[in-house]
PDB file of N, CA and C in Angstrom:
ATOM      1  N   UNK A   1     -13.726  10.525  -2.630  1.00 85.00           N
ATOM      2  CA  UNK A   1     -12.960   9.336  -2.352  1.00 85.00           C
ATOM      3  C   UNK A   1     -13.284   8.271  -3.398  1.00 85.00           C
ATOM      4  N   UNK A   2     -12.242   7.669  -3.945  1.00 86.00           N
ATOM      5  CA  UNK A   2     -12.408   6.554  -4.874  1.00 86.00           C
ATOM      6  C   UNK A   2     -12.721   5.299  -4.068  1.00 86.00           C
ATOM      7  N   UNK A   3     -13.637   4.471  -4.561  1.00 90.00           N
ATOM      8  CA  UNK A   3     -14.014   3.243  -3.854  1.00 90.00           C
ATOM      9  C   UNK A   3     -13.894   2.053  -4.800  1.00 90.00           C
ATOM     10  N   UNK A   4     -13.284   0.997  -4.283  1.00 90.00           N
ATOM     11  CA  UNK A   4     -13.116  -0.234  -5.047  1.00 90.00           C
ATOM     12  C   UNK A   4     -13.471  -1.416  -4.165  1.00 90.00           C
ATOM     13  N   UNK A   5     -13.695  -2.576  -4.799  1.00 90.00           N
ATOM     14  CA  UNK A   5     -13.922  -3.827  -4.074  1.00 90.00           C
ATOM     15  C   UNK A   5     -12.945  -4.864  -4.583  1.00 90.00           C
ATOM     16  N   UNK A   6     -12.443  -5.671  -3.673  1.00 89.00           N
ATOM     17  CA  UNK A   6     -11.556  -6.767  -4.044  1.00 89.00           C
ATOM     18  C   UNK A   6     -10.098  -6.361  -4.039  1.00 89.00           C
ATOM     19  N   UNK A   7      -9.245  -7.364  -4.161  1.00 87.00           N
ATOM     20  CA  UNK A   7      -7.798  -7.137  -4.074  1.00 87.00           C
ATOM     21  C   UNK A   7      -7.126  -7.001  -5.438  1.00 87.00           C
ATOM     22  N   UNK A   8      -7.893  -7.083  -6.525  1.00 88.00           N
ATOM     23  CA  UNK A   8      -7.293  -6.966  -7.840  1.00 88.00           C
ATOM     24  C   UNK A   8      -6.679  -5.578  -7.995  1.00 88.00           C
ATOM     25  N   UNK A   9      -5.478  -5.536  -8.522  1.00 88.00           N
ATOM     26  CA  UNK A   9      -4.758  -4.277  -8.783  1.00 88.00           C
ATOM     27  C   UNK A   9      -4.617  -3.425  -7.521  1.00 88.00           C
ATOM     28  N   UNK A  10      -4.453  -4.061  -6.378  1.00 87.00           N
ATOM     29  CA  UNK A  10      -4.379  -3.363  -5.092  1.00 87.00           C
ATOM     30  C   UNK A  10      -3.279  -2.299  -5.091  1.00 87.00           C
ATOM     31  N   UNK A  11      -2.060  -2.702  -5.416  1.00 85.00           N
ATOM     32  CA  UNK A  11      -0.939  -1.741  -5.378  1.00 85.00           C
ATOM     33  C   UNK A  11      -1.077  -0.664  -6.440  1.00 85.00           C
ATOM     34  N   UNK A  12      -1.581  -1.026  -7.604  1.00 88.00           N
ATOM     35  CA  UNK A  12      -1.764  -0.039  -8.667  1.00 88.00           C
ATOM     36  C   UNK A  12      -2.787   1.012  -8.239  1.00 88.00           C
ATOM     37  N   UNK A  13      -3.851   0.590  -7.588  1.00 90.00           N
ATOM     38  CA  UNK A  13      -4.859   1.533  -7.103  1.00 90.00           C
ATOM     39  C   UNK A  13      -4.248   2.486  -6.079  1.00 90.00           C
ATOM     40  N   UNK A  14      -3.449   1.941  -5.164  1.00 88.00           N
ATOM     41  CA  UNK A  14      -2.811   2.787  -4.153  1.00 88.00           C
ATOM     42  C   UNK A  14      -1.796   3.734  -4.778  1.00 88.00           C
ATOM     43  N   UNK A  15      -1.048   3.243  -5.737  1.00 84.00           N
ATOM     44  CA  UNK A  15      -0.056   4.087  -6.397  1.00 84.00           C
ATOM     45  C   UNK A  15      -0.725   5.222  -7.168  1.00 84.00           C
ATOM     46  N   UNK A  16      -1.780   4.923  -7.907  1.00 86.00           N
ATOM     47  CA  UNK A  16      -2.489   5.965  -8.639  1.00 86.00           C
ATOM     48  C   UNK A  16      -3.139   6.964  -7.683  1.00 86.00           C
ATOM     49  N   UNK A  17      -3.624   6.484  -6.552  1.00 86.00           N
ATOM     50  CA  UNK A  17      -4.159   7.386  -5.537  1.00 86.00           C
ATOM     51  C   UNK A  17      -3.076   8.327  -5.032  1.00 86.00           C
ATOM     52  N   UNK A  18      -1.881   7.789  -4.829  1.00 81.00           N
ATOM     53  CA  UNK A  18      -0.754   8.602  -4.380  1.00 81.00           C
ATOM     54  C   UNK A  18      -0.388   9.652  -5.417  1.00 81.00           C
ATOM     55  N   UNK A  19      -0.313   9.263  -6.669  1.00 81.00           N
ATOM     56  CA  UNK A  19       0.091  10.188  -7.728  1.00 81.00           C
ATOM     57  C   UNK A  19      -0.951  11.266  -7.998  1.00 81.00           C
ATOM     58  N   UNK A  20      -2.228  10.933  -7.849  1.00 84.00           N
ATOM     59  CA  UNK A  20      -3.280  11.907  -8.121  1.00 84.00           C
ATOM     60  C   UNK A  20      -3.691  12.696  -6.883  1.00 84.00           C
ATOM     61  N   UNK A  21      -3.284  12.228  -5.697  1.00 82.00           N
ATOM     62  CA  UNK A  21      -3.647  12.916  -4.461  1.00 82.00           C
ATOM     63  C   UNK A  21      -5.082  12.675  -4.023  1.00 82.00           C
ATOM     64  N   UNK A  22      -5.719  11.648  -4.556  1.00 87.00           N
ATOM     65  CA  UNK A  22      -7.101  11.346  -4.187  1.00 87.00           C
ATOM     66  C   UNK A  22      -7.141  10.209  -3.182  1.00 87.00           C
ATOM     67  N   UNK A  23      -8.031  10.338  -2.208  1.00 88.00           N
ATOM     68  CA  UNK A  23      -8.210   9.293  -1.203  1.00 88.00           C
ATOM     69  C   UNK A  23      -8.843   8.070  -1.858  1.00 88.00           C
ATOM     70  N   UNK A  24      -8.560   6.906  -1.295  1.00 90.00           N
ATOM     71  CA  UNK A  24      -9.097   5.658  -1.859  1.00 90.00           C
ATOM     72  C   UNK A  24      -9.537   4.753  -0.712  1.00 90.00           C
ATOM     73  N   UNK A  25     -10.585   3.975  -0.968  1.00 91.00           N
ATOM     74  CA  UNK A  25     -11.048   2.956  -0.026  1.00 91.00           C
ATOM     75  C   UNK A  25     -11.241   1.674  -0.821  1.00 91.00           C
ATOM     76  N   UNK A  26     -10.698   0.589  -0.299  1.00 90.00           N
ATOM     77  CA  UNK A  26     -10.822  -0.717  -0.945  1.00 90.00           C
ATOM     78  C   UNK A  26     -11.509  -1.650   0.049  1.00 90.00           C
ATOM     79  N   UNK A  27     -12.677  -2.152  -0.320  1.00 90.00           N
ATOM     80  CA  UNK A  27     -13.475  -3.021   0.545  1.00 90.00           C
ATOM     81  C   UNK A  27     -13.422  -4.465   0.064  1.00 90.00           C
ATOM     82  N   UNK A  28     -13.876  -5.355   0.935  1.00 89.00           N
ATOM     83  CA  UNK A  28     -14.042  -6.778   0.606  1.00 89.00           C
ATOM     84  C   UNK A  28     -12.764  -7.394   0.049  1.00 89.00           C
ATOM     85  N   UNK A  29     -11.691  -7.260   0.790  1.00 89.00           N
ATOM     86  CA  UNK A  29     -10.395  -7.790   0.354  1.00 89.00           C
ATOM     87  C   UNK A  29     -10.353  -9.292   0.634  1.00 89.00           C
ATOM     88  N   UNK A  30     -10.370 -10.073  -0.428  1.00 88.00           N
ATOM     89  CA  UNK A  30     -10.349 -11.543  -0.354  1.00 88.00           C
ATOM     90  C   UNK A  30     -11.444 -12.087   0.568  1.00 88.00           C
ATOM     91  N   UNK A  31     -12.633 -11.554   0.456  1.00 86.00           N
ATOM     92  CA  UNK A  31     -13.720 -11.941   1.350  1.00 86.00           C
ATOM     93  C   UNK A  31     -14.115 -13.406   1.193  1.00 86.00           C
ATOM     94  N   UNK A  32     -13.978 -13.998   0.020  1.00 87.00           N
ATOM     95  CA  UNK A  32     -14.350 -15.406  -0.167  1.00 87.00           C
ATOM     96  C   UNK A  32     -13.168 -16.356  -0.003  1.00 87.00           C
ATOM     97  N   UNK A  33     -11.990 -15.839   0.330  1.00 87.00           N
ATOM     98  CA  UNK A  33     -10.791 -16.649   0.529  1.00 87.00           C
ATOM     99  C   UNK A  33     -10.823 -17.286   1.920  1.00 87.00           C
ATOM    100  N   UNK A  34     -10.256 -18.484   2.091  1.00 88.00           N
ATOM    101  CA  UNK A  34     -10.182 -19.075   3.428  1.00 88.00           C
ATOM    102  C   UNK A  34      -9.373 -18.220   4.409  1.00 88.00           C
ATOM    103  N   UNK A  35      -8.440 -17.412   3.873  1.00 85.00           N
ATOM    104  CA  UNK A  35      -7.643 -16.502   4.695  1.00 85.00           C
ATOM    105  C   UNK A  35      -7.874 -15.074   4.181  1.00 85.00           C
ATOM    106  N   UNK A  36      -9.006 -14.453   4.563  1.00 85.00           N
ATOM    107  CA  UNK A  36      -9.353 -13.144   3.998  1.00 85.00           C
ATOM    108  C   UNK A  36      -8.434 -12.030   4.498  1.00 85.00           C
ATOM    109  N   UNK A  37      -8.452 -10.929   3.782  1.00 85.00           N
ATOM    110  CA  UNK A  37      -7.735  -9.737   4.214  1.00 85.00           C
ATOM    111  C   UNK A  37      -6.426  -9.521   3.482  1.00 85.00           C
ATOM    112  N   UNK A  38      -5.658  -8.572   4.015  1.00 87.00           N
ATOM    113  CA  UNK A  38      -4.384  -8.186   3.408  1.00 87.00           C
ATOM    114  C   UNK A  38      -3.334  -9.266   3.546  1.00 87.00           C
ATOM    115  N   UNK A  39      -2.464  -9.343   2.579  1.00 87.00           N
ATOM    116  CA  UNK A  39      -1.282 -10.196   2.659  1.00 87.00           C
ATOM    117  C   UNK A  39      -0.124  -9.341   3.181  1.00 87.00           C
ATOM    118  N   UNK A  40       0.949 -10.001   3.591  1.00 84.00           N
ATOM    119  CA  UNK A  40       2.098  -9.285   4.159  1.00 84.00           C
ATOM    120  C   UNK A  40       2.695  -8.282   3.182  1.00 84.00           C
ATOM    121  N   UNK A  41       2.800  -8.650   1.906  1.00 85.00           N
ATOM    122  CA  UNK A  41       3.405  -7.741   0.935  1.00 85.00           C
ATOM    123  C   UNK A  41       2.529  -6.515   0.697  1.00 85.00           C
ATOM    124  N   UNK A  42       1.213  -6.645   0.849  1.00 86.00           N
ATOM    125  CA  UNK A  42       0.325  -5.496   0.699  1.00 86.00           C
ATOM    126  C   UNK A  42       0.426  -4.562   1.902  1.00 86.00           C
ATOM    127  N   UNK A  43       0.503  -5.139   3.094  1.00 85.00           N
ATOM    128  CA  UNK A  43       0.687  -4.326   4.299  1.00 85.00           C
ATOM    129  C   UNK A  43       2.035  -3.610   4.254  1.00 85.00           C
ATOM    130  N   UNK A  44       3.055  -4.286   3.737  1.00 84.00           N
ATOM    131  CA  UNK A  44       4.371  -3.670   3.591  1.00 84.00           C
ATOM    132  C   UNK A  44       4.317  -2.484   2.625  1.00 84.00           C
ATOM    133  N   UNK A  45       3.554  -2.622   1.555  1.00 84.00           N
ATOM    134  CA  UNK A  45       3.421  -1.527   0.597  1.00 84.00           C
ATOM    135  C   UNK A  45       2.712  -0.330   1.232  1.00 84.00           C
ATOM    136  N   UNK A  46       1.712  -0.595   2.069  1.00 86.00           N
ATOM    137  CA  UNK A  46       1.041   0.493   2.789  1.00 86.00           C
ATOM    138  C   UNK A  46       2.016   1.225   3.711  1.00 86.00           C
ATOM    139  N   UNK A  47       2.871   0.464   4.410  1.00 84.00           N
ATOM    140  CA  UNK A  47       3.875   1.096   5.291  1.00 84.00           C
ATOM    141  C   UNK A  47       4.861   1.931   4.484  1.00 84.00           C
ATOM    142  N   UNK A  48       5.214   1.462   3.292  1.00 82.00           N
ATOM    143  CA  UNK A  48       6.103   2.229   2.427  1.00 82.00           C
ATOM    144  C   UNK A  48       5.458   3.559   2.030  1.00 82.00           C
ATOM    145  N   UNK A  49       4.183   3.537   1.646  1.00 83.00           N
ATOM    146  CA  UNK A  49       3.494   4.770   1.290  1.00 83.00           C
ATOM    147  C   UNK A  49       3.419   5.730   2.470  1.00 83.00           C
ATOM    148  N   UNK A  50       3.217   5.183   3.680  1.00 83.00           N
ATOM    149  CA  UNK A  50       3.217   6.030   4.875  1.00 83.00           C
ATOM    150  C   UNK A  50       4.569   6.704   5.068  1.00 83.00           C
ATOM    151  N   UNK A  51       5.624   5.948   4.798  1.00 80.00           N
ATOM    152  CA  UNK A  51       6.976   6.474   4.989  1.00 80.00           C
ATOM    153  C   UNK A  51       7.317   7.560   3.965  1.00 80.00           C
ATOM    154  N   UNK A  52       6.774   7.455   2.765  1.00 78.00           N
ATOM    155  CA  UNK A  52       7.122   8.372   1.691  1.00 78.00           C
ATOM    156  C   UNK A  52       6.299   9.649   1.668  1.00 78.00           C
ATOM    157  N   UNK A  53       5.256   9.723   2.485  1.00 79.00           N
ATOM    158  CA  UNK A  53       4.384  10.897   2.445  1.00 79.00           C
ATOM    159  C   UNK A  53       4.215  11.507   3.836  1.00 79.00           C
ATOM    160  N   UNK A  54       3.972  12.814   3.852  1.00 79.00           N
ATOM    161  CA  UNK A  54       3.633  13.516   5.090  1.00 79.00           C
ATOM    162  C   UNK A  54       2.126  13.570   5.222  1.00 79.00           C
ATOM    163  N   UNK A  55       1.613  13.247   6.391  1.00 78.00           N
ATOM    164  CA  UNK A  55       0.179  13.350   6.620  1.00 78.00           C
ATOM    165  C   UNK A  55      -0.627  12.181   6.102  1.00 78.00           C
ATOM    166  N   UNK A  56       0.010  11.078   5.820  1.00 82.00           N
ATOM    167  CA  UNK A  56      -0.684   9.897   5.313  1.00 82.00           C
ATOM    168  C   UNK A  56      -1.492   9.254   6.447  1.00 82.00           C
ATOM    169  N   UNK A  57      -2.742   8.902   6.156  1.00 84.00           N
ATOM    170  CA  UNK A  57      -3.588   8.217   7.123  1.00 84.00           C
ATOM    171  C   UNK A  57      -4.048   6.906   6.500  1.00 84.00           C
ATOM    172  N   UNK A  58      -3.663   5.805   7.116  1.00 86.00           N
ATOM    173  CA  UNK A  58      -4.078   4.479   6.659  1.00 86.00           C
ATOM    174  C   UNK A  58      -5.000   3.900   7.721  1.00 86.00           C
ATOM    175  N   UNK A  59      -6.182   3.487   7.305  1.00 86.00           N
ATOM    176  CA  UNK A  59      -7.125   2.855   8.216  1.00 86.00           C
ATOM    177  C   UNK A  59      -7.429   1.459   7.690  1.00 86.00           C
ATOM    178  N   UNK A  60      -7.169   0.467   8.519  1.00 85.00           N
ATOM    179  CA  UNK A  60      -7.484  -0.918   8.166  1.00 85.00           C
ATOM    180  C   UNK A  60      -8.573  -1.370   9.124  1.00 85.00           C
ATOM    181  N   UNK A  61      -9.721  -1.702   8.585  1.00 84.00           N
ATOM    182  CA  UNK A  61     -10.819  -2.132   9.443  1.00 84.00           C
ATOM    183  C   UNK A  61     -11.188  -3.574   9.124  1.00 84.00           C
ATOM    184  N   UNK A  62     -11.459  -4.315  10.178  1.00 76.00           N
ATOM    185  CA  UNK A  62     -11.854  -5.706  10.029  1.00 76.00           C
ATOM    186  C   UNK A  62     -13.209  -5.900  10.680  1.00 76.00           C
ATOM    187  N   UNK A  63     -14.127  -6.447   9.942  1.00 70.00           N
ATOM    188  CA  UNK A  63     -15.454  -6.766  10.460  1.00 70.00           C
ATOM    189  C   UNK A  63     -15.745  -8.203  10.080  1.00 70.00           C
ATOM    190  N   UNK A  64     -15.579  -9.104  11.007  1.00 61.00           N
ATOM    191  CA  UNK A  64     -15.773 -10.517  10.693  1.00 61.00           C
ATOM    192  C   UNK A  64     -14.767 -10.969   9.658  1.00 61.00           C
ATOM    193  N   UNK A  65     -15.251 -11.498   8.552  1.00 60.00           N
ATOM    194  CA  UNK A  65     -14.365 -11.974   7.488  1.00 60.00           C
ATOM    195  C   UNK A  65     -14.030 -10.875   6.493  1.00 60.00           C
ATOM    196  N   UNK A  66     -14.608  -9.695   6.666  1.00 66.00           N
ATOM    197  CA  UNK A  66     -14.371  -8.607   5.720  1.00 66.00           C
ATOM    198  C   UNK A  66     -13.265  -7.697   6.222  1.00 66.00           C
ATOM    199  N   UNK A  67     -12.490  -7.193   5.296  1.00 78.00           N
ATOM    200  CA  UNK A  67     -11.444  -6.249   5.637  1.00 78.00           C
ATOM    201  C   UNK A  67     -11.438  -5.147   4.580  1.00 78.00           C
ATOM    202  N   UNK A  68     -11.252  -3.919   5.039  1.00 85.00           N
ATOM    203  CA  UNK A  68     -11.173  -2.810   4.102  1.00 85.00           C
ATOM    204  C   UNK A  68      -9.996  -1.925   4.472  1.00 85.00           C
ATOM    205  N   UNK A  69      -9.516  -1.185   3.487  1.00 84.00           N
ATOM    206  CA  UNK A  69      -8.398  -0.278   3.663  1.00 84.00           C
ATOM    207  C   UNK A  69      -8.818   1.088   3.137  1.00 84.00           C
ATOM    208  N   UNK A  70      -8.575   2.124   3.927  1.00 84.00           N
ATOM    209  CA  UNK A  70      -8.769   3.496   3.477  1.00 84.00           C
ATOM    210  C   UNK A  70      -7.414   4.175   3.522  1.00 84.00           C
ATOM    211  N   UNK A  71      -7.132   4.971   2.514  1.00 80.00           N
ATOM    212  CA  UNK A  71      -5.845   5.657   2.430  1.00 80.00           C
ATOM    213  C   UNK A  71      -6.086   7.108   2.042  1.00 80.00           C
ATOM    214  N   UNK A  72      -5.660   8.014   2.909  1.00 82.00           N
ATOM    215  CA  UNK A  72      -5.660   9.447   2.606  1.00 82.00           C
ATOM    216  C   UNK A  72      -4.218   9.900   2.701  1.00 82.00           C
ATOM    217  N   UNK A  73      -3.743  10.473   1.639  1.00 73.00           N
ATOM    218  CA  UNK A  73      -2.329  10.812   1.564  1.00 73.00           C
ATOM    219  C   UNK A  73      -2.082  12.292   1.759  1.00 73.00           C
ATOM    220  N   UNK A  74      -0.912  12.569   2.283  1.00 69.00           N
ATOM    221  CA  UNK A  74      -0.418  13.931   2.314  1.00 69.00           C
ATOM    222  C   UNK A  74       0.454  14.135   1.093  1.00 69.00           C
ATOM    223  N   UNK A  75       1.379  15.040   1.209  1.00 69.00           N
ATOM    224  CA  UNK A  75       2.285  15.308   0.087  1.00 69.00           C
ATOM    225  C   UNK A  75       3.447  14.330   0.124  1.00 69.00           C
ATOM    226  N   UNK A  76       3.932  13.973  -1.060  1.00 68.00           N
ATOM    227  CA  UNK A  76       5.111  13.128  -1.140  1.00 68.00           C
ATOM    228  C   UNK A  76       6.261  13.918  -0.530  1.00 68.00           C
ATOM    229  N   UNK A  77       6.916  13.329   0.465  1.00 66.00           N
ATOM    230  CA  UNK A  77       7.879  14.087   1.257  1.00 66.00           C
ATOM    231  C   UNK A  77       9.325  13.724   1.006  1.00 66.00           C
ATOM    232  N   UNK A  78       9.586  12.737   0.196  1.00 56.00           N
ATOM    233  CA  UNK A  78      10.959  12.261   0.079  1.00 56.00           C
ATOM    234  C   UNK A  78      11.570  12.521  -1.288  1.00 56.00           C
ATOM    235  N   UNK A  79      11.036  13.470  -2.027  1.00 57.00           N
ATOM    236  CA  UNK A  79      11.614  13.788  -3.326  1.00 57.00           C
ATOM    237  C   UNK A  79      13.019  14.339  -3.106  1.00 57.00           C
ATOM    238  N   UNK A  80      13.980  13.767  -3.789  1.00 56.00           N
ATOM    239  CA  UNK A  80      15.366  14.207  -3.649  1.00 56.00           C
ATOM    240  C   UNK A  80      16.106  13.559  -2.497  1.00 56.00           C
ATOM    241  N   UNK A  81      15.436  12.671  -1.760  1.00 59.00           N
ATOM    242  CA  UNK A  81      16.117  11.963  -0.681  1.00 59.00           C
ATOM    243  C   UNK A  81      16.198  10.492  -1.030  1.00 59.00           C
ATOM    244  N   UNK A  82      16.996   9.779  -0.294  1.00 56.00           N
ATOM    245  CA  UNK A  82      17.202   8.362  -0.547  1.00 56.00           C
ATOM    246  C   UNK A  82      16.475   7.554   0.515  1.00 56.00           C
ATOM    247  N   UNK A  83      15.693   6.588   0.101  1.00 56.00           N
ATOM    248  CA  UNK A  83      14.962   5.715   1.008  1.00 56.00           C
ATOM    249  C   UNK A  83      15.293   4.265   0.673  1.00 56.00           C
ATOM    250  N   UNK A  84      15.479   3.452   1.695  1.00 57.00           N
ATOM    251  CA  UNK A  84      15.683   2.018   1.496  1.00 57.00           C
ATOM    252  C   UNK A  84      14.469   1.294   2.048  1.00 57.00           C
ATOM    253  N   UNK A  85      14.022   0.260   1.349  1.00 55.00           N
ATOM    254  CA  UNK A  85      12.852  -0.492   1.791  1.00 55.00           C
ATOM    255  C   UNK A  85      13.030  -1.936   1.396  1.00 55.00           C
ATOM    256  N   UNK A  86      12.775  -2.840   2.323  1.00 58.00           N
ATOM    257  CA  UNK A  86      12.869  -4.265   2.034  1.00 58.00           C
ATOM    258  C   UNK A  86      11.552  -4.728   1.429  1.00 58.00           C
ATOM    259  N   UNK A  87      11.596  -5.214   0.208  1.00 56.00           N
ATOM    260  CA  UNK A  87      10.390  -5.645  -0.491  1.00 56.00           C
ATOM    261  C   UNK A  87      10.194  -7.145  -0.325  1.00 56.00           C
ATOM    262  N   UNK A  88       8.946  -7.548  -0.277  1.00 52.00           N
ATOM    263  CA  UNK A  88       8.608  -8.961  -0.265  1.00 52.00           C
ATOM    264  C   UNK A  88       8.776  -9.520  -1.669  1.00 52.00           C
ATOM    265  N   UNK A  89       9.090 -10.793  -1.769  1.00 52.00           N
ATOM    266  CA  UNK A  89       9.232 -11.407  -3.081  1.00 52.00           C
ATOM    267  C   UNK A  89       7.891 -11.911  -3.602  1.00 52.00           C
ATOM    268  N   UNK A  90       6.845 -11.843  -2.803  1.00 49.00           N
ATOM    269  CA  UNK A  90       5.522 -12.262  -3.237  1.00 49.00           C
ATOM    270  C   UNK A  90       4.833 -11.131  -3.976  1.00 49.00           C
ATOM    271  N   UNK A  91       3.825 -11.443  -4.722  1.00 50.00           N
ATOM    272  CA  UNK A  91       3.005 -10.424  -5.356  1.00 50.00           C
ATOM    273  C   UNK A  91       3.689  -9.720  -6.506  1.00 50.00           C
ATOM    274  N   UNK A  92       4.529 -10.424  -7.225  1.00 46.00           N
ATOM    275  CA  UNK A  92       5.183  -9.907  -8.433  1.00 46.00           C
ATOM    276  C   UNK A  92       6.122  -8.742  -8.160  1.00 46.00           C
ATOM    277  N   UNK A  93       6.670  -8.678  -6.950  1.00 43.00           N
ATOM    278  CA  UNK A  93       7.725  -7.703  -6.677  1.00 43.00           C
ATOM    279  C   UNK A  93       9.034  -8.455  -6.808  1.00 43.00           C
ATOM    280  N   UNK A  94       9.918  -7.985  -7.663  1.00 42.00           N
ATOM    281  CA  UNK A  94      11.105  -8.769  -7.977  1.00 42.00           C
ATOM    282  C   UNK A  94      12.286  -8.481  -7.061  1.00 42.00           C
ATOM    283  N   UNK A  95      12.296  -7.374  -6.334  1.00 41.00           N
ATOM    284  CA  UNK A  95      13.434  -7.046  -5.486  1.00 41.00           C
ATOM    285  C   UNK A  95      13.348  -7.846  -4.201  1.00 41.00           C
ATOM    286  N   UNK A  96      14.334  -8.665  -3.948  1.00 39.00           N
ATOM    287  CA  UNK A  96      14.304  -9.509  -2.766  1.00 39.00           C
ATOM    288  C   UNK A  96      14.738  -8.757  -1.517  1.00 39.00           C
ATOM    289  N   UNK A  97      15.620  -7.798  -1.645  1.00 40.00           N
ATOM    290  CA  UNK A  97      16.047  -7.025  -0.483  1.00 40.00           C
ATOM    291  C   UNK A  97      16.511  -5.642  -0.930  1.00 40.00           C
ATOM    292  N   UNK A  98      16.395  -4.706  -0.006  1.00 41.00           N
ATOM    293  CA  UNK A  98      16.805  -3.339  -0.328  1.00 41.00           C
ATOM    294  C   UNK A  98      18.315  -3.227  -0.211  1.00 41.00           C
ATOM    295  N   UNK A  99      18.893  -2.439  -1.061  1.00 43.00           N
ATOM    296  CA  UNK A  99      20.330  -2.185  -0.997  1.00 43.00           C
ATOM    297  C   UNK A  99      20.553  -0.793  -0.433  1.00 43.00           C
ATOM    298  N   UNK A 100      21.693  -0.561   0.221  1.00 43.00           N
ATOM    299  CA  UNK A 100      21.966   0.796   0.685  1.00 43.00           C
ATOM    300  C   UNK A 100      21.985   1.754  -0.487  1.00 43.00           C
ATOM    301  N   UNK A 101      21.439   2.941  -0.273  1.00 47.00           N
ATOM    302  CA  UNK A 101      21.374   3.950  -1.339  1.00 47.00           C
ATOM    303  C   UNK A 101      22.649   4.776  -1.371  1.00 47.00           C
ATOM    304  N   UNK A 102      23.041   5.158  -2.555  1.00 46.00           N
ATOM    305  CA  UNK A 102      24.157   6.088  -2.701  1.00 46.00           C
ATOM    306  C   UNK A 102      23.604   7.496  -2.557  1.00 46.00           C
ATOM    307  N   UNK A 103      24.276   8.340  -1.845  1.00 45.00           N
ATOM    308  CA  UNK A 103      23.801   9.711  -1.672  1.00 45.00           C
ATOM    309  C   UNK A 103      24.178  10.550  -2.886  1.00 45.00           C
ATOM    310  N   UNK A 104      23.547  11.684  -2.993  1.00 43.00           N
ATOM    311  CA  UNK A 104      23.821  12.577  -4.119  1.00 43.00           C
ATOM    312  C   UNK A 104      25.234  13.127  -4.061  1.00 43.00           C
ATOM    313  N   UNK A 105      25.861  13.091  -2.865  1.00 43.00           N
ATOM    314  CA  UNK A 105      27.217  13.622  -2.721  1.00 43.00           C
ATOM    315  C   UNK A 105      28.270  12.632  -3.184  1.00 43.00           C
ATOM    316  N   UNK A 106      27.872  11.433  -3.422  1.00 41.00           N
ATOM    317  CA  UNK A 106      28.812  10.448  -3.927  1.00 41.00           C
ATOM    318  C   UNK A 106      28.946   9.351  -3.022  1.00 41.00           C
TER     319      UNK A 106
END
């Protein structure tokens, strides 16, 4: 299992974990912030990864002001299918809303 501390490159770490198939744990997420833990856009990204994979296990643990995330992924299950997801505009995600997908049949 890969282990990291802090929220820097949070989505990139999760994405690389997904692509390589390796489990990841991220501890001490914004531990010194007045509002520690995950932000809404990060939780949304975790839900997206759960939706795109079979057998995904996300564990979010909170101990006082500390929060950690563990992610164990299954296989990517939506290759060749169309998925719509509403993205947050925070955290450098530029898509404000998901659009309906066109199917392969036209």
